[in-house]
Amino acid sequence: MFTSVPVSVYTHPMETFFTFLEKRVDDSSSLLCVGLDPHIPDLAEPTAAAARDFCLNLVKRTAPYAAAFKPNAAFFEVFGAEGWTALKQVIDTIHEESARLGSKIPVILDAKRGDIASTAEAYAISAYETLGADCITLNPYLGLDSIEPFMKYPEKGAFLLCKTSNAGSMDLQNLLTLPTDSHQPMPLYIYVAKLAQQWNTNNNLGIVVGATHPQIMELIRATVPDLWFLSPGVGAQGGELELTLKSGLRADGKGILIPISRALSRAADSGKAAAEIRDQIVNIKREL
Amino acid sequence: MFTSVPVSVYTHPMETFFTFLEKRVDDSSSLLCVGLDPHIPDLAEPTAAAARDFCLNLVKRTAPYAAAFKPNAAFFEVFGAEGWTALKQVIDTIHEESARLGSKIPVILDAKRGDIASTAEAYAISAYETLGADCITLNPYLGLDSIEPFMKYPEKGAFLLCKTSNAGSMDLQNLLTLPTDSHQPMPLYIYVAKLAQQWNTNNNLGIVVGATHPQIMELIRATVPDLWFLSPGVGAQGGELELTLKSGLRADGKGILIPISRALSRAADSGKAAAEIRDQIVNIKREL
């Protein structure tokens, strides 16, 4: 009897970012990623302290329903050093709420960084060690050596931009490419999805696939059945929750995080709005 | 006689980033861009104050020979809020040195940002207003709507990543693409260079073309004869100054900035080393 050891022990002998995220997804029954985007027009006043308070309020109200939190670096950077202090306080508070709930909630720093080796190392230390984030968004344009300094932390994760939700995503990401190892042309976003799958040797690399292009999401899901997606665009940007889940869920009912920001922060009761979205996700998954 | 007005008055009625940079290039007879990369191993101690002092020393010694300065955001971010304070102090000091020399030296924030509309706007405010930088490096993967919030400041500039100096630049940038408006396949870096040329309607958008690939640089220069290049890779990364200038200079003897960092910061006398590189540039240009 004792010779039977789960295969996963051999595949991932230590905790990886995605085993950590999946535990939280199970604990919360949620795929909701609460976006922390303190846009200046949404703040009580244009200060770093107001940005921090805006986020702390959202964190405290929505934590029970959040599979992850995603603070956006730009809206803190805009306040300079004080903004970075606020960002660190927000991340620390998420860790405290996790401890209170008894279930660790991953913090995905939406920073879309991308630079060469020693610089990428500094960005990795900044995100994972100085700020204490668990995951970061990265840009693939500089190639593998710009991603490796992040991937070598197995318990930390990264989502690589693949097909983004904006109109400008047509400019480069939809280009037809002719990879040397393929006989078929393919859109750049498919090539990037395949690269991410190939690079994901530590179970800590996913991709960003916007919810505004459900047919493309379906195509990418068919190409990389196992990768985790981070899929902005539901709500403010017009994507539909049900269509998104139908297009992007993995066979195991996981594999996609749905970032939502304004629909929560602008709700009369952010906690109630988050609970409703979580419940919608549960219901849609049950029906599929 | 008074009816003869220079064409440039009509083309660029106000100061643009590149008219500003070209004035400094003339004032300094230089194309040297002093890289401010406070790598922790090069510092007296691993603190933001040591990073700041490392940069201030380089700025003061090399300013007379610098066509531009390029602080790298990652090496400041790694120190969190204190690092951002240090970065701001470094940029302020460059502006003060400019005033002392009577010739404004542009500050290029090497941050390689790239995000969608409202987020890109926050990054633009962060770089240009909060920090006071004159220019930034940007990633093209998210397309035009991620670049526009920067380009709408005509007196500020941006360099778009095109062909970077690292090994991983092969992964995406060298892919053959089939643009819908072209009958010929072309490498992605050529497509990006053409996009940058098309997007550069305010005379404030250039491209990053690594000095480690001189033949590719020559090809890009032939494709976009007028665009400014920012060309890292001379020195530490193995590019050669003469070959780089030969491959990348425009017909007017301008059009390329040569970032150099460690060869200056590790020299016994940084000022002397900068003067020598400036003089080499002058001599090579004379011979070409």
Coordinates of C-alpha atoms in Angstrom, one line a residue:
Chain A
M1 CA 0.0 0.0 0.0
F2 CA 2.7 2.5 0.9
T3 CA 4.4 2.1 -2.5
S4 CA 1.5 4.0 -4.1
V5 CA 2.6 7.7 -4.3
P6 CA 0.6 10.3 -6.2
V7 CA 2.1 11.1 -9.5
S8 CA 2.0 14.8 -8.6
V9 CA 4.6 14.3 -6.0
Y10 CA 7.1 13.5 -8.7
T11 CA 5.8 16.1 -11.2
H12 CA 5.8 19.0 -8.7
P13 CA 7.7 18.0 -5.6
M14 CA 7.4 21.4 -4.0
E15 CA 4.5 24.0 -4.1
T16 CA 4.4 25.8 -7.4
F17 CA 2.5 29.0 -8.1
F18 CA -0.4 27.1 -9.8
T19 CA -0.8 24.5 -7.0
F20 CA -1.1 27.5 -4.6
L21 CA -3.6 29.3 -6.8
E22 CA -5.7 26.2 -7.3
K23 CA -5.9 25.6 -3.6
R24 CA -7.3 29.1 -3.2
V25 CA -9.7 28.5 -6.1
D26 CA -11.0 25.5 -4.2
D27 CA -11.2 27.3 -0.9
S28 CA -13.2 30.2 -2.3
S29 CA -15.1 28.3 -5.1
S30 CA -14.2 31.3 -7.1
L31 CA -12.3 32.3 -10.3
L32 CA -12.8 36.0 -9.6
C33 CA -9.6 38.1 -9.6
V34 CA -10.4 41.4 -7.9
G35 CA -8.6 44.2 -9.9
L36 CA -7.2 47.0 -7.7
D37 CA -7.0 49.9 -10.1
P38 CA -7.1 53.2 -8.2
H39 CA -7.8 55.5 -11.1
I40 CA -7.5 59.1 -10.0
P41 CA -11.1 60.0 -11.0
D42 CA -12.4 57.2 -8.7
L43 CA -10.5 58.5 -5.6
A44 CA -11.7 60.8 -2.9
E45 CA -8.7 63.0 -3.7
P46 CA -5.7 62.6 -6.0
T47 CA -3.2 61.3 -3.4
A48 CA -1.4 58.0 -2.7
A49 CA -3.2 57.7 0.7
A50 CA -6.6 57.9 -1.1
A51 CA -5.4 55.2 -3.6
R52 CA -4.4 53.0 -0.7
D53 CA -7.7 53.5 1.2
F54 CA -9.6 52.8 -2.0
C55 CA -7.8 49.5 -2.4
L56 CA -7.9 48.5 1.3
N57 CA -11.7 49.0 1.3
L58 CA -12.1 46.8 -1.8
V59 CA -9.7 44.2 -0.3
K60 CA -11.6 43.9 3.0
R61 CA -15.0 43.7 1.4
T62 CA -14.2 41.3 -1.4
A63 CA -11.6 39.0 0.1
P64 CA -13.9 36.0 0.9
Y65 CA -14.9 35.8 -2.8
A66 CA -11.5 36.5 -4.4
A67 CA -9.5 33.8 -6.0
A68 CA -6.8 36.4 -6.4
F69 CA -6.1 40.2 -6.2
K70 CA -4.5 42.1 -9.0
P71 CA -3.1 45.6 -8.1
N72 CA -2.1 47.6 -11.2
A73 CA 1.4 49.1 -10.7
A74 CA 0.7 52.1 -13.0
F75 CA -1.9 53.6 -10.7
F76 CA 0.5 53.6 -7.8
E77 CA 3.6 54.6 -9.8
V78 CA 1.8 57.8 -10.8
F79 CA 2.2 59.0 -7.2
G80 CA 6.0 58.3 -7.1
A81 CA 7.6 57.0 -3.9
E82 CA 4.4 57.5 -1.9
G83 CA 2.6 55.4 -4.4
W84 CA 5.1 52.6 -3.9
T85 CA 4.6 52.8 -0.2
A86 CA 0.8 52.6 -0.7
L87 CA 1.2 49.6 -3.0
K88 CA 3.3 47.7 -0.4
Q89 CA 0.7 48.5 2.2
V90 CA -2.1 47.1 0.0
I91 CA -0.1 43.9 -0.6
D92 CA 0.7 43.5 3.1
T93 CA -3.0 43.9 3.9
I94 CA -4.0 41.2 1.4
H95 CA -1.5 38.9 3.2
E96 CA -3.1 39.8 6.5
E97 CA -6.6 39.2 5.2
S98 CA -5.4 35.8 3.9
A99 CA -4.2 34.9 7.4
R100 CA -7.5 36.0 8.9
L101 CA -9.5 33.9 6.4
G102 CA -7.0 30.9 6.9
S103 CA -6.6 30.7 3.1
K104 CA -3.7 32.3 1.2
I105 CA -4.9 34.6 -1.6
P106 CA -2.4 35.2 -4.4
V107 CA -1.4 38.8 -5.3
I108 CA -0.8 39.3 -9.0
L109 CA 1.1 42.5 -9.7
D110 CA -0.1 43.8 -13.0
A111 CA 3.1 45.5 -14.2
K112 CA 3.6 44.0 -17.7
R113 CA 7.4 44.2 -17.2
G114 CA 9.9 42.9 -19.8
D115 CA 13.6 43.5 -19.9
I116 CA 16.9 41.7 -20.4
A117 CA 18.7 39.4 -18.0
S118 CA 20.2 41.5 -15.1
T119 CA 17.4 44.1 -15.4
A120 CA 14.8 41.3 -15.4
E121 CA 16.4 40.0 -12.3
A122 CA 16.0 43.4 -10.6
Y123 CA 12.3 43.5 -11.6
A124 CA 11.8 40.0 -10.2
I125 CA 13.3 41.0 -6.9
S126 CA 11.3 44.2 -6.9
A127 CA 8.0 42.3 -7.4
Y128 CA 8.5 39.1 -5.5
E129 CA 10.8 40.2 -2.6
T130 CA 10.6 44.0 -2.1
L131 CA 6.8 44.2 -2.7
G132 CA 5.9 40.6 -1.7
A133 CA 3.7 39.9 -4.7
D134 CA 3.1 36.2 -5.6
C135 CA 2.8 36.7 -9.4
I136 CA 3.4 39.3 -12.1
T137 CA 2.3 40.0 -15.7
L138 CA 5.1 40.0 -18.2
N139 CA 5.5 41.0 -21.9
P140 CA 6.9 38.3 -24.2
Y141 CA 8.6 40.6 -26.8
L142 CA 12.1 40.2 -25.4
G143 CA 12.0 36.4 -25.4
L144 CA 12.9 33.6 -23.0
D145 CA 15.9 35.2 -21.3
S146 CA 13.6 38.1 -20.1
I147 CA 11.2 35.6 -18.5
E148 CA 13.6 33.1 -16.9
P149 CA 14.6 35.3 -14.0
F150 CA 10.9 35.2 -12.9
M151 CA 10.3 31.5 -13.6
K152 CA 13.2 30.4 -11.5
Y153 CA 11.0 31.2 -8.4
P154 CA 8.7 28.1 -8.7
E155 CA 6.4 29.2 -5.9
K156 CA 5.9 32.6 -7.7
G157 CA 4.1 32.9 -11.0
A158 CA 3.9 35.0 -14.1
F159 CA 1.2 35.6 -16.8
L160 CA 2.7 36.3 -20.2
L161 CA 0.8 38.7 -22.5
C162 CA -0.6 36.7 -25.4
K163 CA -3.8 38.2 -26.8
T164 CA -4.7 41.4 -24.9
S165 CA -8.2 42.9 -24.6
N166 CA -7.6 46.2 -26.3
A167 CA -8.2 47.4 -29.9
G168 CA -4.4 47.8 -30.4
S169 CA -3.9 44.1 -29.8
M170 CA -4.6 43.7 -33.6
D171 CA -1.5 45.6 -34.5
L172 CA 1.1 42.9 -33.6
Q173 CA -0.6 40.0 -31.9
N174 CA -2.8 39.1 -34.9
L175 CA 0.0 39.1 -37.4
L176 CA 0.4 35.9 -39.3
T177 CA 3.8 34.4 -38.6
L178 CA 5.8 31.6 -40.3
P179 CA 7.8 29.9 -37.5
T180 CA 10.8 28.0 -38.9
D181 CA 9.6 24.7 -37.1
S182 CA 6.1 24.8 -38.6
H183 CA 4.7 24.3 -42.0
Q184 CA 1.6 26.3 -41.3
P185 CA 1.4 30.1 -40.7
M186 CA -0.2 31.0 -37.4
P187 CA -1.2 34.2 -35.7
L188 CA 1.5 35.6 -33.3
Y189 CA -0.8 35.0 -30.3
I190 CA -0.9 31.3 -31.1
Y191 CA 2.9 31.2 -31.4
V192 CA 3.2 33.0 -28.0
A193 CA 0.7 30.6 -26.4
K194 CA 2.8 27.7 -27.7
L195 CA 6.0 29.3 -26.4
A196 CA 4.5 29.8 -23.0
Q197 CA 3.5 26.1 -22.9
Q198 CA 7.0 25.1 -23.8
W199 CA 8.5 27.5 -21.3
N200 CA 6.2 26.4 -18.4
T201 CA 8.5 23.7 -17.0
N202 CA 7.9 24.9 -13.4
N203 CA 4.1 25.0 -13.4
N204 CA 4.2 28.8 -12.8
L205 CA 3.7 30.4 -16.2
G206 CA 0.2 31.3 -17.6
I207 CA -0.9 33.7 -20.3
V208 CA -3.1 36.8 -20.6
V209 CA -6.0 36.2 -23.0
G210 CA -8.5 39.0 -23.2
A211 CA -12.2 38.2 -22.7
T212 CA -13.1 40.6 -25.5
H213 CA -12.2 38.0 -28.2
P214 CA -14.1 34.8 -27.2
Q215 CA -13.5 32.9 -30.5
I216 CA -9.8 33.6 -30.2
M217 CA -9.8 32.5 -26.6
E218 CA -11.5 29.2 -27.7
L219 CA -8.7 28.7 -30.3
I220 CA -6.0 29.4 -27.8
R221 CA -7.6 27.0 -25.3
A222 CA -7.7 24.3 -27.9
T223 CA -4.0 24.9 -28.6
V224 CA -2.8 24.9 -24.9
P225 CA -5.4 22.8 -23.0
D226 CA -3.6 23.1 -19.6
L227 CA -2.3 26.6 -19.3
W228 CA -3.9 29.1 -16.9
F229 CA -5.4 32.2 -18.5
L230 CA -5.8 35.7 -16.9
S231 CA -8.7 37.1 -18.9
P232 CA -9.5 40.8 -18.5
G233 CA -12.4 42.4 -20.4
V234 CA -15.4 41.1 -18.6
G235 CA -17.6 44.0 -17.4
A236 CA -16.2 47.4 -18.2
Q237 CA -14.6 46.2 -21.5
G238 CA -17.7 44.4 -22.8
G239 CA -16.9 40.6 -22.5
E240 CA -19.6 38.4 -21.1
L241 CA -18.9 36.1 -18.2
E242 CA -20.7 33.1 -19.5
L243 CA -19.2 33.2 -22.9
T244 CA -15.8 33.7 -21.4
L245 CA -16.0 30.7 -19.1
K246 CA -17.4 28.6 -21.9
S247 CA -14.4 29.6 -24.1
G248 CA -11.6 29.5 -21.6
L249 CA -12.3 27.0 -18.8
R250 CA -10.2 23.9 -18.8
A251 CA -11.7 20.4 -18.6
D252 CA -11.2 20.4 -14.8
G253 CA -13.4 23.6 -14.4
K254 CA -10.3 25.7 -13.5
G255 CA -7.7 27.4 -15.7
I256 CA -9.1 30.9 -16.0
L257 CA -9.1 33.9 -13.7
I258 CA -11.6 36.7 -14.4
P259 CA -10.3 40.1 -13.3
I260 CA -13.0 42.6 -12.5
S261 CA -12.4 46.0 -11.2
R262 CA -14.8 48.9 -11.8
A263 CA -18.0 46.7 -11.5
L264 CA -16.9 46.1 -7.9
S265 CA -15.4 49.4 -6.9
R266 CA -18.3 51.3 -8.3
A267 CA -21.0 49.0 -6.8
A268 CA -23.0 50.3 -3.9
D269 CA -21.8 47.3 -1.9
S270 CA -18.5 45.8 -3.3
G271 CA -18.7 42.7 -1.1
K272 CA -22.2 41.9 -2.3
A273 CA -21.2 42.5 -5.9
A274 CA -18.2 40.2 -5.5
A275 CA -20.3 37.5 -3.9
E276 CA -22.8 37.7 -6.8
I277 CA -20.1 37.3 -9.4
R278 CA -18.6 34.4 -7.5
D279 CA -22.1 32.8 -7.4
Q280 CA -22.6 33.4 -11.1
I281 CA -19.3 31.6 -11.8
V282 CA -20.4 28.7 -9.7
N283 CA -23.8 28.5 -11.5
I284 CA -22.3 28.8 -15.0
K285 CA -19.7 26.1 -14.2
R286 CA -22.5 23.8 -13.0
E287 CA -24.5 24.3 -16.2
L288 CA -21.5 23.8 -18.5
Chain B
M1 CA 14.2 87.9 -48.7
F2 CA 11.9 87.6 -45.8
T3 CA 9.5 85.3 -47.6
S4 CA 12.0 82.5 -47.4
V5 CA 11.0 80.5 -44.3
P6 CA 12.7 77.2 -43.4
V7 CA 10.5 74.2 -44.2
S8 CA 11.0 72.9 -40.7
V9 CA 8.9 75.8 -39.3
Y10 CA 5.9 74.3 -41.0
T11 CA 6.7 70.7 -40.4
H12 CA 7.3 71.1 -36.6
P13 CA 5.9 74.4 -35.5
M14 CA 6.7 73.7 -31.8
E15 CA 9.7 72.0 -30.1
T16 CA 9.4 68.2 -30.4
F17 CA 11.5 65.7 -28.5
F18 CA 13.8 65.1 -31.4
T19 CA 14.5 68.7 -32.1
F20 CA 15.4 69.0 -28.4
L21 CA 17.6 65.9 -28.6
E22 CA 19.3 67.2 -31.8
K23 CA 20.1 70.5 -30.2
R24 CA 21.9 68.7 -27.3
V25 CA 23.7 66.4 -29.9
D26 CA 25.0 69.6 -31.6
D27 CA 25.9 71.3 -28.3
S28 CA 27.9 68.3 -27.0
S29 CA 29.1 67.0 -30.4
S30 CA 28.2 63.6 -28.9
L31 CA 25.9 60.6 -29.5
L32 CA 26.9 59.1 -26.1
C33 CA 23.9 58.2 -23.9
V34 CA 25.2 57.6 -20.4
G35 CA 23.4 54.6 -18.9
L36 CA 22.6 54.9 -15.2
D37 CA 22.3 51.3 -14.1
P38 CA 23.0 51.1 -10.4
H39 CA 23.4 47.3 -10.2
I40 CA 23.6 46.2 -6.6
P41 CA 27.0 44.5 -7.0
D42 CA 28.5 47.8 -8.2
L43 CA 27.3 49.8 -5.2
A44 CA 29.1 50.6 -2.0
E45 CA 26.2 49.1 -0.1
P46 CA 22.8 47.6 -1.2
T47 CA 20.8 50.8 -0.4
A48 CA 18.8 53.3 -2.4
A49 CA 21.1 56.1 -1.1
A50 CA 24.1 54.2 -2.5
A51 CA 22.3 53.8 -5.9
R52 CA 21.6 57.5 -5.9
D53 CA 25.2 58.5 -5.0
F54 CA 26.5 56.0 -7.7
C55 CA 24.4 57.8 -10.3
L56 CA 25.0 61.4 -9.1
N57 CA 28.8 60.8 -9.3
L58 CA 28.4 59.5 -12.9
V59 CA 26.1 62.4 -13.9
K60 CA 28.5 65.0 -12.6
R61 CA 31.6 63.5 -14.2
T62 CA 30.1 62.7 -17.6
A63 CA 27.5 65.5 -18.2
P64 CA 29.7 67.6 -20.6
Y65 CA 30.1 64.6 -22.9
A66 CA 26.5 63.2 -22.7
A67 CA 24.0 63.6 -25.5
A68 CA 21.5 62.0 -23.1
F69 CA 21.2 60.2 -19.8
K70 CA 19.3 56.9 -19.4
P71 CA 18.4 55.7 -15.9
N72 CA 17.1 52.2 -15.7
A73 CA 13.9 52.0 -13.6
A74 CA 14.5 48.4 -12.5
F75 CA 17.6 49.2 -10.5
F76 CA 15.6 51.8 -8.5
E77 CA 12.3 49.9 -8.2
V78 CA 14.3 47.1 -6.5
F79 CA 14.6 49.4 -3.5
G80 CA 10.8 50.2 -3.4
A81 CA 9.6 53.7 -2.4
E82 CA 13.2 54.7 -1.4
G83 CA 14.4 53.7 -4.8
W84 CA 11.7 56.0 -6.4
T85 CA 12.9 58.9 -4.3
A86 CA 16.4 58.2 -5.4
L87 CA 15.4 58.0 -9.1
K88 CA 13.6 61.4 -8.8
Q89 CA 16.7 62.9 -7.2
V90 CA 18.9 61.6 -10.0
I91 CA 16.6 63.1 -12.6
D92 CA 16.4 66.4 -10.8
T93 CA 20.2 66.5 -10.6
I94 CA 20.5 66.0 -14.4
H95 CA 18.2 68.9 -14.9
E96 CA 20.4 71.0 -12.6
E97 CA 23.6 70.0 -14.4
S98 CA 21.9 70.9 -17.7
A99 CA 21.1 74.4 -16.3
R100 CA 24.7 74.8 -15.1
L101 CA 26.1 73.7 -18.6
G102 CA 23.5 76.0 -20.3
S103 CA 22.4 73.0 -22.5
K104 CA 19.4 70.8 -21.7
I105 CA 20.3 67.1 -21.6
P106 CA 17.4 64.8 -22.2
V107 CA 16.6 62.1 -19.6
I108 CA 15.4 58.8 -21.2
L109 CA 13.7 56.6 -18.6
D110 CA 14.5 53.0 -19.5
A111 CA 11.3 51.4 -18.2
K112 CA 10.0 49.4 -21.2
R113 CA 6.4 50.0 -20.2
G114 CA 3.4 48.9 -22.2
D115 CA -0.2 48.7 -21.2
I116 CA -3.7 49.6 -22.4
A117 CA -5.2 53.1 -22.6
S118 CA -6.0 54.4 -19.1
T119 CA -3.1 52.5 -17.6
A120 CA -0.7 53.8 -20.3
E121 CA -1.9 57.3 -19.4
A122 CA -1.0 56.7 -15.8
Y123 CA 2.5 55.4 -16.9
A124 CA 2.9 58.5 -19.1
I125 CA 2.1 60.8 -16.2
S126 CA 4.4 58.9 -13.9
A127 CA 7.4 59.1 -16.3
Y128 CA 6.9 62.6 -17.7
E129 CA 5.2 64.5 -14.9
T130 CA 5.9 62.8 -11.6
L131 CA 9.5 61.8 -12.4
G132 CA 10.2 64.6 -14.9
A133 CA 11.8 62.4 -17.5
D134 CA 11.9 63.6 -21.1
C135 CA 11.6 60.3 -22.8
I136 CA 10.8 56.6 -22.1
T137 CA 11.4 53.2 -23.6
L138 CA 8.2 51.3 -24.6
N139 CA 7.2 47.8 -25.7
P140 CA 5.2 47.6 -28.9
Y141 CA 3.3 44.3 -28.2
L142 CA 0.0 46.0 -27.1
G143 CA -0.2 48.2 -30.2
L144 CA -0.9 51.8 -31.0
D145 CA -3.4 52.5 -28.3
S146 CA -0.7 51.7 -25.7
I147 CA 1.7 54.2 -27.3
E148 CA -0.6 57.1 -28.1
P149 CA -0.9 58.4 -24.5
F150 CA 2.9 59.0 -24.6
M151 CA 3.1 60.4 -28.1
K152 CA 0.5 63.1 -27.4
Y153 CA 3.2 65.0 -25.4
P154 CA 5.1 66.3 -28.5
E155 CA 8.0 67.7 -26.5
K156 CA 8.5 64.3 -24.8
G157 CA 9.7 61.2 -26.6
A158 CA 9.6 57.4 -26.7
F159 CA 11.8 54.7 -28.1
L160 CA 9.8 51.6 -29.1
L161 CA 11.5 48.2 -28.7
C162 CA 12.2 46.9 -32.2
K163 CA 15.2 44.6 -32.2
T164 CA 16.8 44.2 -28.8
S165 CA 20.4 43.3 -28.0
N166 CA 19.8 40.0 -26.1
A167 CA 19.8 36.4 -27.2
G168 CA 16.1 36.1 -26.5
S169 CA 15.4 38.7 -29.1
M170 CA 15.4 35.8 -31.6
D171 CA 12.3 34.3 -30.0
L172 CA 9.7 36.7 -31.3
Q173 CA 11.4 39.6 -33.0
N174 CA 13.0 37.5 -35.8
L175 CA 9.8 35.6 -36.7
L176 CA 8.8 36.0 -40.3
T177 CA 5.5 37.7 -40.6
L178 CA 2.9 38.1 -43.4
P179 CA 1.3 41.5 -43.0
T180 CA -2.0 41.7 -44.8
D181 CA -0.9 44.9 -46.6
S182 CA 2.3 43.4 -48.0
H183 CA 3.1 40.7 -50.6
Q184 CA 6.4 39.9 -49.0
P185 CA 7.1 38.2 -45.7
M186 CA 9.2 40.2 -43.3
P187 CA 10.8 39.8 -39.9
L188 CA 8.7 41.1 -37.1
Y189 CA 11.4 43.7 -36.3
I190 CA 11.0 45.2 -39.8
Y191 CA 7.3 45.3 -39.3
V192 CA 7.7 47.1 -36.0
A193 CA 10.2 49.6 -37.5
K194 CA 7.6 50.4 -40.2
L195 CA 4.9 50.8 -37.7
A196 CA 7.0 53.2 -35.7
Q197 CA 7.7 55.2 -38.8
Q198 CA 4.0 55.4 -39.5
W199 CA 3.1 56.3 -35.9
N200 CA 5.8 59.0 -35.6
T201 CA 3.6 61.9 -36.7
N202 CA 4.8 64.1 -33.8
N203 CA 8.6 63.7 -34.4
N204 CA 8.9 62.1 -31.0
L205 CA 9.0 58.3 -31.6
G206 CA 12.2 56.4 -32.2
I207 CA 13.1 52.7 -31.9
V208 CA 15.5 50.5 -29.9
V209 CA 17.9 48.6 -32.2
G210 CA 20.6 46.6 -30.4
A211 CA 24.2 47.2 -31.5
T212 CA 24.8 43.4 -31.2
H213 CA 23.3 42.8 -34.6
P214 CA 25.0 45.3 -37.0
Q215 CA 23.7 43.6 -40.2
I216 CA 20.1 43.8 -38.9
M217 CA 20.7 47.4 -37.9
E218 CA 21.8 48.2 -41.4
L219 CA 18.6 46.6 -42.8
I220 CA 16.4 48.5 -40.4
R221 CA 18.2 51.8 -41.2
A222 CA 17.6 51.2 -44.9
T223 CA 13.9 50.6 -44.1
V224 CA 13.4 53.7 -42.0
P225 CA 16.1 56.2 -43.0
D226 CA 14.9 59.0 -40.7
L227 CA 14.0 57.4 -37.4
W228 CA 16.2 57.8 -34.3
F229 CA 17.7 54.6 -32.9
L230 CA 18.6 53.9 -29.3
S231 CA 21.3 51.2 -29.6
P232 CA 22.5 49.4 -26.5
G233 CA 25.1 46.7 -26.7
V234 CA 28.3 48.6 -27.4
G235 CA 30.9 47.7 -24.8
A236 CA 29.7 45.2 -22.1
Q237 CA 27.5 43.4 -24.6
G238 CA 30.2 43.1 -27.4
G239 CA 29.1 45.5 -30.1
E240 CA 31.7 47.7 -31.7
L241 CA 31.4 51.4 -31.8
E242 CA 32.6 51.9 -35.4
L243 CA 30.6 49.2 -36.9
T244 CA 27.5 50.4 -35.0
L245 CA 27.9 54.0 -36.2
K246 CA 28.5 52.7 -39.8
S247 CA 25.3 50.6 -39.6
G248 CA 23.0 53.0 -37.9
L249 CA 23.9 56.7 -38.5
R250 CA 21.5 58.7 -40.6
A251 CA 22.8 60.6 -43.7
D252 CA 22.9 63.7 -41.5
G253 CA 25.4 62.1 -39.1
K254 CA 22.8 61.9 -36.3
G255 CA 20.0 59.4 -35.7
I256 CA 21.6 57.0 -33.2
L257 CA 22.3 57.2 -29.5
I258 CA 24.9 54.9 -28.0
P259 CA 24.1 53.9 -24.4
I260 CA 27.2 53.0 -22.4
S261 CA 27.0 52.1 -18.7
R262 CA 29.6 49.8 -17.1
A263 CA 32.5 51.0 -19.3
L264 CA 32.0 54.4 -17.7
S265 CA 31.0 53.5 -14.2
R266 CA 33.9 51.0 -13.8
A267 CA 36.5 53.3 -15.4
A268 CA 39.1 54.8 -13.0
D269 CA 38.0 58.2 -14.3
S270 CA 34.4 58.2 -15.7
G271 CA 34.7 61.7 -17.0
K272 CA 37.9 60.9 -19.0
A273 CA 36.3 57.7 -20.3
A274 CA 33.2 59.6 -21.4
A275 CA 35.3 62.3 -23.1
E276 CA 37.3 59.5 -25.0
I277 CA 34.1 57.8 -26.2
R278 CA 32.7 61.2 -27.4
D279 CA 36.0 61.9 -29.2
Q280 CA 36.0 58.5 -30.8
I281 CA 32.4 59.2 -32.1
V282 CA 33.6 62.5 -33.5
N283 CA 36.5 60.8 -35.2
I284 CA 34.6 57.9 -36.6
K285 CA 31.9 60.3 -38.0
R286 CA 34.6 62.3 -39.7
E287 CA 36.1 59.2 -41.4
L288 CA 32.7 57.9 -42.6

